[in-house]
Coordinates of C-alpha atoms in Angstrom, one line a residue:
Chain A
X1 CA 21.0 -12.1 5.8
X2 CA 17.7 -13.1 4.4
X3 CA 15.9 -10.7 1.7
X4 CA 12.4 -10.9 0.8
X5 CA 12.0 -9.8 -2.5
X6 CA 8.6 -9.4 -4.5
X7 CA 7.5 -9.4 -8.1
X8 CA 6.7 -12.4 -7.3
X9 CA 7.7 -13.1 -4.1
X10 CA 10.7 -15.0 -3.3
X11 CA 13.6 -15.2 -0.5
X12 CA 17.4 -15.0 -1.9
X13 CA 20.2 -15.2 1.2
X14 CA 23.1 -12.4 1.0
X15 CA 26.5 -12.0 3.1
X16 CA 28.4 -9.4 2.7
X17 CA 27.2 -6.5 2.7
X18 CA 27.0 -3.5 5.2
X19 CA 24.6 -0.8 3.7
X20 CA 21.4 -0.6 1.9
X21 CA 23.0 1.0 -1.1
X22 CA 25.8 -1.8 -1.3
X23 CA 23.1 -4.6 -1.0
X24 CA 20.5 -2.9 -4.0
X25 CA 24.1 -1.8 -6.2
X26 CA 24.7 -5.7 -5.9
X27 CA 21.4 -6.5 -7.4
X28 CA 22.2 -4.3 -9.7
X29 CA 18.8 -2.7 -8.6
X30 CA 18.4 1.1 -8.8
X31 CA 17.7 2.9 -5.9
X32 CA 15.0 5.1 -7.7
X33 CA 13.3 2.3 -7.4
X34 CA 12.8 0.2 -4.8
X35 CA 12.8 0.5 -0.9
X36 CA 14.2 -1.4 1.7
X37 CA 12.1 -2.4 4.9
X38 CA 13.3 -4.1 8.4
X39 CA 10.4 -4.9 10.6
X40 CA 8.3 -2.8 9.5
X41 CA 10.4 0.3 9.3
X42 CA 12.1 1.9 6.0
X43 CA 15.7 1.9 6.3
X44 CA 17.8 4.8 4.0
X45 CA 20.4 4.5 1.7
X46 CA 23.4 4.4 4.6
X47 CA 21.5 2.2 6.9
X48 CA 23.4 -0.3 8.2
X49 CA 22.3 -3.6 8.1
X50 CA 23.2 -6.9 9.8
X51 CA 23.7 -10.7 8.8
X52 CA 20.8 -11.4 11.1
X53 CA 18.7 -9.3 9.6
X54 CA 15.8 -10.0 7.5
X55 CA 14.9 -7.3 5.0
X56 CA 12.4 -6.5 2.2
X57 CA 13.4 -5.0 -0.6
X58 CA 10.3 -3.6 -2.2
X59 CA 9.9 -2.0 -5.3
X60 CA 8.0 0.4 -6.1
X61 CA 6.9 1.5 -9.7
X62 CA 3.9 0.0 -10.9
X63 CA 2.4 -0.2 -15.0
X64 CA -1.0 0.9 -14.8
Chain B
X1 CA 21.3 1.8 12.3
X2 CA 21.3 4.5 10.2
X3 CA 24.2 7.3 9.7
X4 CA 21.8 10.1 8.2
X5 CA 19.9 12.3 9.6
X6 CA 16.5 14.3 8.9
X7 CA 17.3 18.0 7.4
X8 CA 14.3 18.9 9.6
X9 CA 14.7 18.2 13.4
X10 CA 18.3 16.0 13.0
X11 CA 17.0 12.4 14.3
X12 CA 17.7 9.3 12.4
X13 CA 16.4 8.9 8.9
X14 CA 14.4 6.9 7.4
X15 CA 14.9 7.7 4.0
X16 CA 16.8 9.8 1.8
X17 CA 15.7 11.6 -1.2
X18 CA 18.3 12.2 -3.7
X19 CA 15.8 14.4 -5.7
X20 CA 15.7 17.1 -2.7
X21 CA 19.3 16.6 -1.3
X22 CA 18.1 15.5 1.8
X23 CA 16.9 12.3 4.2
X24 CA 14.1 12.9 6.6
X25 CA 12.9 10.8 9.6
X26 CA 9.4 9.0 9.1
X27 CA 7.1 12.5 11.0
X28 CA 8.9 14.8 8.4
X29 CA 8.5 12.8 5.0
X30 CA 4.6 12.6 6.0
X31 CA 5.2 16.6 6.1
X32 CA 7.0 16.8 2.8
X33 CA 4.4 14.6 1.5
X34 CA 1.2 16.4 2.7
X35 CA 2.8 20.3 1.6
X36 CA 3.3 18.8 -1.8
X37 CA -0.1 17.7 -2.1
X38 CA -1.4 21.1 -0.6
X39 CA 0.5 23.2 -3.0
X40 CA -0.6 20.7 -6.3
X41 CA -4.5 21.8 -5.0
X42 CA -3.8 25.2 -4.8
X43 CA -1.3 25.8 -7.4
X44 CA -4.1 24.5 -9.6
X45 CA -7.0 25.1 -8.1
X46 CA -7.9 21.3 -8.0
X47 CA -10.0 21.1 -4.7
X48 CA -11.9 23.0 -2.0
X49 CA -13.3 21.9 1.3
X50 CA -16.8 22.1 -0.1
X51 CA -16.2 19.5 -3.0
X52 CA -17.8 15.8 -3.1
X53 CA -14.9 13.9 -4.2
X54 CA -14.5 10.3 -5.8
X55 CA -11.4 9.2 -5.5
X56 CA -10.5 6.4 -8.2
X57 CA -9.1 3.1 -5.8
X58 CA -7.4 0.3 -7.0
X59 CA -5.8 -0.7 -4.0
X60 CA -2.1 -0.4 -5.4
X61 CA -0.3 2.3 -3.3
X62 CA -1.2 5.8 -5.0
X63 CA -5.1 5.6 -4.9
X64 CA -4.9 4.6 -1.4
X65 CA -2.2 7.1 -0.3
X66 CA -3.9 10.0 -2.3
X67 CA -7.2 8.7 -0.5
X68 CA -5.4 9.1 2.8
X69 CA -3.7 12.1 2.5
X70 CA -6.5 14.2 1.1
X71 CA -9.3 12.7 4.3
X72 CA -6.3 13.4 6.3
X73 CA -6.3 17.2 5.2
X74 CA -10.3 17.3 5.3
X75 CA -11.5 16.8 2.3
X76 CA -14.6 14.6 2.0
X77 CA -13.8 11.9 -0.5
X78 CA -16.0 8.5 -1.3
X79 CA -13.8 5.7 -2.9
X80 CA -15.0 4.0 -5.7
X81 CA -13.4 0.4 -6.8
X82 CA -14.0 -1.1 -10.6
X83 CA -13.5 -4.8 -10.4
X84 CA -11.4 -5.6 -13.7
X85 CA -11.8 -9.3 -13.5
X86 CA -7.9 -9.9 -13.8
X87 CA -7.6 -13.6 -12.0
X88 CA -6.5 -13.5 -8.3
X89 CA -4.6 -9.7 -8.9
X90 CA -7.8 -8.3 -8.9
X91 CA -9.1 -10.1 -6.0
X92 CA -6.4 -9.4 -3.3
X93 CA -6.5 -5.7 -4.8
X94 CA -9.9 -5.5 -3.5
X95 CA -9.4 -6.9 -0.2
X96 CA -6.7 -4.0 0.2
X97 CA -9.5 -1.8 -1.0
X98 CA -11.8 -2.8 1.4
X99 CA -9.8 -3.4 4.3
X100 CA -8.5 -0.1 4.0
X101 CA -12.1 1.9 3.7
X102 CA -13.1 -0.5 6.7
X103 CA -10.7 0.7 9.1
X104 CA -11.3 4.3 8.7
X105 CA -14.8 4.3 7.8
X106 CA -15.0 5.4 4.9
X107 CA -17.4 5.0 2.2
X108 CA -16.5 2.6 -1.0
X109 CA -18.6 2.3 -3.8
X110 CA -17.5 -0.7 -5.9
X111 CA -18.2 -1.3 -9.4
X112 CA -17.9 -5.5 -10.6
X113 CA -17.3 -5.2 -14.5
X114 CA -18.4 -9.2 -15.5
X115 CA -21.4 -8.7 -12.9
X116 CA -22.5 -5.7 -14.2
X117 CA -21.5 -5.4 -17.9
X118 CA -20.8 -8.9 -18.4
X119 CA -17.1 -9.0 -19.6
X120 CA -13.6 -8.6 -17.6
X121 CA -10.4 -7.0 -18.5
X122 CA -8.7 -10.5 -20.1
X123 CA -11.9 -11.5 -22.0
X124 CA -12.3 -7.9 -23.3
X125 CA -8.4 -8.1 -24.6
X126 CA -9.0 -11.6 -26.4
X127 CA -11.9 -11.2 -28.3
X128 CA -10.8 -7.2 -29.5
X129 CA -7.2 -8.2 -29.9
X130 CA -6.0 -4.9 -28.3
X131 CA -3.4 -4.6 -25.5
X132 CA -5.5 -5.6 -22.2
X133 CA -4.3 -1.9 -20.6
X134 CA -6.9 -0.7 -23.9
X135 CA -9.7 -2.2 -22.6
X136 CA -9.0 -1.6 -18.9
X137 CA -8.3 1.8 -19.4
X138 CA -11.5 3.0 -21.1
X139 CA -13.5 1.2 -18.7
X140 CA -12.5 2.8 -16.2
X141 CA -12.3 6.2 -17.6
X142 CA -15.8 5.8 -18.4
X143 CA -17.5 3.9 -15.1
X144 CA -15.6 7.1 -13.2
X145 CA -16.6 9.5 -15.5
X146 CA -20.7 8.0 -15.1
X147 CA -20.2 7.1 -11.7
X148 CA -19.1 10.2 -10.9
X149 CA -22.1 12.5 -12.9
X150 CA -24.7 9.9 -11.4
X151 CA -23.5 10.4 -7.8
X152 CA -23.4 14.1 -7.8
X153 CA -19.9 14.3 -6.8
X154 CA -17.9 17.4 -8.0
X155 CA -14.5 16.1 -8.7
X156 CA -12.4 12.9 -9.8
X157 CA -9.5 12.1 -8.0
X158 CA -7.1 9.6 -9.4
X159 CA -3.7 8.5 -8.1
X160 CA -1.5 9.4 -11.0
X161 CA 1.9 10.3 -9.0
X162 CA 5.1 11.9 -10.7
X163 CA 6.6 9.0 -12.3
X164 CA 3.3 8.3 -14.0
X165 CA 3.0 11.6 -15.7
X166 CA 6.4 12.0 -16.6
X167 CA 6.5 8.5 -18.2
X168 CA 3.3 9.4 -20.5
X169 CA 4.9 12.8 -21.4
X170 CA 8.5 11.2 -22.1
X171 CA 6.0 9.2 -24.4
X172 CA 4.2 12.2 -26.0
X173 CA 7.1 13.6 -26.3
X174 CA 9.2 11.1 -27.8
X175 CA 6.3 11.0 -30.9
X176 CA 5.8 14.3 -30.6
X177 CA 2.1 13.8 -30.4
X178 CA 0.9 17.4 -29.9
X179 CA -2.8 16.6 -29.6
X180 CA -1.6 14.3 -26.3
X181 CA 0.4 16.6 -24.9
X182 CA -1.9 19.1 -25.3
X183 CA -3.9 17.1 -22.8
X184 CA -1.8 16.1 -20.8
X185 CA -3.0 18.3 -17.3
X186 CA -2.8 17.8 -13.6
X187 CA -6.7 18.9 -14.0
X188 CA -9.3 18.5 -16.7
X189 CA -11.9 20.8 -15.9
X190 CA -15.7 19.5 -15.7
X191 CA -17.8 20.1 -18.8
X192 CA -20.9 18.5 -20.4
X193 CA -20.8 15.3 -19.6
X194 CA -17.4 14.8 -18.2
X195 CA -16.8 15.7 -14.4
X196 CA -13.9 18.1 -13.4
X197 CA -10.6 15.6 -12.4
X198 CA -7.4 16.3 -10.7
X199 CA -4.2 14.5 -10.1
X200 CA -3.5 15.7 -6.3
X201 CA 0.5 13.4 -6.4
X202 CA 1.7 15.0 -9.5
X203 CA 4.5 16.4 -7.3
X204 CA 5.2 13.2 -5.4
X205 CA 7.0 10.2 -7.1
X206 CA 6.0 6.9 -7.0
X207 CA 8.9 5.5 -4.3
X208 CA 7.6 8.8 -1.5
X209 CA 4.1 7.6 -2.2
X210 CA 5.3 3.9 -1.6
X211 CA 6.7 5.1 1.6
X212 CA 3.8 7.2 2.5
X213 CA 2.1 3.7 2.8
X214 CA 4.5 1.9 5.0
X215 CA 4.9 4.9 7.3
X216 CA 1.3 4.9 8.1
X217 CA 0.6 1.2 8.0
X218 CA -1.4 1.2 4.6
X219 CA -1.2 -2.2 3.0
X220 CA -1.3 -2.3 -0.5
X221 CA -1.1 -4.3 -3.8
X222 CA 2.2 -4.4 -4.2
X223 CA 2.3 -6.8 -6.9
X224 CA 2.4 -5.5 -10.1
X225 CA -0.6 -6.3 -12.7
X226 CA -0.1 -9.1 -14.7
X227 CA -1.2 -7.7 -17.8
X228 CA 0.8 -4.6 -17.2
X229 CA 4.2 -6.6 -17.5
X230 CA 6.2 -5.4 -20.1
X231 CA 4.3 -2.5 -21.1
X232 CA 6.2 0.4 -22.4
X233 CA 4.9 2.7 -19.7
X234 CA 7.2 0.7 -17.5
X235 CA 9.6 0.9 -19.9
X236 CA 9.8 5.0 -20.1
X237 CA 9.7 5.1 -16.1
X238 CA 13.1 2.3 -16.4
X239 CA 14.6 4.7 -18.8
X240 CA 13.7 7.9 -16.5
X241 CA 14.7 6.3 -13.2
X242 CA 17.9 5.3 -14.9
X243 CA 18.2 9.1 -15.4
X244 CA 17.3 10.1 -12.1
X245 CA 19.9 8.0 -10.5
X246 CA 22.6 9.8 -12.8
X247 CA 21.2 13.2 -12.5
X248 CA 18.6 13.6 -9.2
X249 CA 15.7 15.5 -10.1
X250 CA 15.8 15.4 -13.8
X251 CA 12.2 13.3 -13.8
X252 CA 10.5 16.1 -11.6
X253 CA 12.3 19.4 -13.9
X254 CA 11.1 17.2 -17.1
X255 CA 7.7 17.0 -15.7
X256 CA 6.9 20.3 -13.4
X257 CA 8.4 22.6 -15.7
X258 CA 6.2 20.7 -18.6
X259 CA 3.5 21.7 -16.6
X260 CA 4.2 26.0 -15.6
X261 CA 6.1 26.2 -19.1
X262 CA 5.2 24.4 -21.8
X263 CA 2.1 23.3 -21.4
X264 CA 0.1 27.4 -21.3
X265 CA 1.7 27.3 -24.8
X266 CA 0.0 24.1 -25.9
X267 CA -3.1 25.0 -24.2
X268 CA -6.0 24.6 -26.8
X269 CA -4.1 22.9 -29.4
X270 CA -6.5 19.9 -28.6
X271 CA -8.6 18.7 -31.1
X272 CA -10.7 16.3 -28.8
X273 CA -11.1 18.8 -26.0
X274 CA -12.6 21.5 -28.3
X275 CA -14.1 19.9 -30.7
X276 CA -18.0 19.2 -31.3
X277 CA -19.8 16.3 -29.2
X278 CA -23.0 14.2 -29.9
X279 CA -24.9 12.2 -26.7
X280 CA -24.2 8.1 -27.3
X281 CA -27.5 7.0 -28.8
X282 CA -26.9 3.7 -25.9
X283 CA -25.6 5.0 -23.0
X284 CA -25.9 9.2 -23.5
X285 CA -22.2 9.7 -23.0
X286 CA -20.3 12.1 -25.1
X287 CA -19.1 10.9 -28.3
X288 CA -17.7 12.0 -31.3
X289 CA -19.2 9.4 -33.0
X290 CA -23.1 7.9 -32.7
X291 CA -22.1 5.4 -30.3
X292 CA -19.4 5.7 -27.1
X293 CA -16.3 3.5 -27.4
X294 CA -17.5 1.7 -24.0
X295 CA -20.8 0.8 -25.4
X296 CA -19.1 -0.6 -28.6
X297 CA -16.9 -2.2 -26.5
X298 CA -19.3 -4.0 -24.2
X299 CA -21.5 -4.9 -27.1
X300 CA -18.7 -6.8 -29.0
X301 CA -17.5 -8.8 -25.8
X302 CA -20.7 -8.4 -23.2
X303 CA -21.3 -12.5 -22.7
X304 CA -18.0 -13.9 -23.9
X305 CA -16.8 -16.5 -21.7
X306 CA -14.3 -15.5 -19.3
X307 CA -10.8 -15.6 -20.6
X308 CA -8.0 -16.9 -18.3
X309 CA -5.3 -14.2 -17.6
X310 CA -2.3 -16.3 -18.9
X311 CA -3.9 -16.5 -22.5
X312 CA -3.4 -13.2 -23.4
X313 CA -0.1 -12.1 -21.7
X314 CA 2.8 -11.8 -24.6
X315 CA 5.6 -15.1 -23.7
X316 CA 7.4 -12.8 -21.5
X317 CA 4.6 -11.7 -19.0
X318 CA 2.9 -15.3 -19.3
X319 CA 6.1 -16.5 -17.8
X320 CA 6.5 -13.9 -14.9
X321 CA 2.8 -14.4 -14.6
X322 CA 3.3 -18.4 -14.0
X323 CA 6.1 -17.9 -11.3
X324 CA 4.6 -15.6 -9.4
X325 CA 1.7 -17.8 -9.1
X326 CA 3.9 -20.9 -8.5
X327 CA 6.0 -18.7 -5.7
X328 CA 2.4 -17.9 -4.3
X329 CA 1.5 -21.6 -4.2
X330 CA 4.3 -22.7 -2.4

């Protein structure tokens, strides 16, 4: 599947993976953290998700 | 598809919130979201109906979701945008700004810090030699606090969500720095020369308030400020997220029960609240000394030419800085 990812923006390609907590526990990315989005809709923690999909993993804590 | 379900009315959810157990479709986290902000207003007697509110917009996701939320409930609240000056950042933060006020026709005032005082954000870092989040952040606490008295509006409304106050008080805390934490309030009540300000997300953190957005369509900054990178603000919220994930709802215990516990005993153990204030002999602001810190500020760097943003990020920020703006040129 394709993932967007941002911070800066950039587009990394991952098979494999079933769930949105298997895909962001790959990335070693904590889930406290970020969100993940597939056309325009959040998806949760047990979403599935597909090897067509393309998905957005956003995060979501900012410095200021 | 999704396995879980919302504790509310049992269709598919669209997120799950460790902190509260539960996962709740996209109608019941707007729900979760707007009772929290009702019970921050009343458990602190922040707003009323009657207020003029200026809500503090940057176009990054809080300021525009606390902007939301509250005309959704009612409240009549003005926007009002400071332009920093920070390179492209600040420009597409604008656009969100604008775009957003536009489509629901509401009223932004907006505030252009190099047209006006004659400085920005990475020019003021350079030439005082301070952290750029310094000089931005007495900038703005001082255009709010003066645009705010000038206007006549009643109340403040920034966009400081959970995260954000529990990483400056796991900062207090870890100096110890009574004076701070002494201040550290959802509200700071109006007196001479400051206006009364409230923090309406303190019980929403920063990922439901990022949701918030996308529910309801709200584009956003979501690119973090260049100077920002590295700070050690994100650095507490790393280290209290890394908690979180071990132990859901440690950030909000650390921070709510700050708030109904310790902080009644700290109250007026503040130096700079209670103590003694003199009018700026510029600008008429309160000061404790003869001149405000913004008016020192602008005179050392008003008319400096403009600094670019990469040359005075630290090497590790500079570097983030210059492939983000390589992955945007591509």
């Amino acid at each position: 599947m394709i993932v967007r990812l941002r911070q800066p923006k950039r587009e990394i390609e991952i098979d494999g993976v079933h769930t949105v907590n298997q895909l962001l526990d790959g990335l070693d990315m904590n889930r406290e953290s970020f969100l993940v989005i597939r056309n325009g809709t959040l998806v949760p923690g047990d979403g599935r998700l597909d090897e067509h999909d393309t998905i957005e993993i956003r995060p979501v804590v900012s410095g200021g | 598809m999704t396995y879980s379900k919302c504790r509310v009315c049992r269709e598919p959810a669209i997120i799950d919130l460790p902190r509260h157990n539960a996962n709740f479709c996209a109608e019941h986290l707007l729900q979760l979201c707007r009772r929290q902000v009702q019970k921050a207003i009343a458990d602190h007697d922040m707003l009323s109906f009657d207020d003029k509110i200026l809500v503090a917009v940057s176009g990054g996701k809080d300021s525009l979701a606390v902007w939301d939320i509250l005309t959704e409930l009612g409240y009549q609240a003005d926007g009002l945008y400071i332009g920093l000056g920070i390179g492209e950042y600040s420009d597409v933060s604008y656009d969100f700004t604008a775009a957003f006020a536009v489509e629901r026709g509401l009223d932004l005032h907006t505030i252009d810090l190099r047209g006006e005082y004659g400085y920005d954000v990475p020019t003021a870092a350079k030439v005082t030699k301070r952290v750029p989040c310094s000089a931005c952040g007495l900038s703005k606490r001082h255009l709010f606090d003066k645009a705010a008295l000038d206007g006549g509006y009643d109340v403040v409304v920034t966009g400081h969500n959970l995260d954000d106050e529990a990483a400056v008080l796991f900062g207090n805390a870890l100096r110890w720095d009574v004076e701070y934490l002494a201040r550290q309030f959802p509200v700071l009540p109006a007196r001479p020369g400051f206006p009364k300000k409230v923090k309406p997300l303190m019980r929403l953190t920063e990922r439901e308030m990022a949701a918030w957005c996308i529910v309801r369509g709200i584009d956003y900054q979501v690119e973090e400020c260049p100077m920002a990178l590295g700070n050690k603000h994100l650095a507490y919220k790393d280290a209290l997220n890394a908690i979180e994930r071990e132990s859901p709802g440690s950030k909000s215990a650390f921070y709510l029960n700050f708030v109904d516990k310790m902080a009644p005993l700290l109250a007026g153990h503040s130096q700079a609240a209670s103590g003694e204030l003199n009018d700026c002999t510029a600008c008429g602001a309160p000061t404790t000394g003869e001149t405000c810190a913004f008016c020192r500020l602008t005179d050392r760097v008003s008319g400096h030419d403009p600094v670019p943003v990469e040359l005075v990020l630290n090497k590790k920020a500079r570097k983030a800085y210059l492939a983000a703006q390589a992955a945007a040129g591509e």
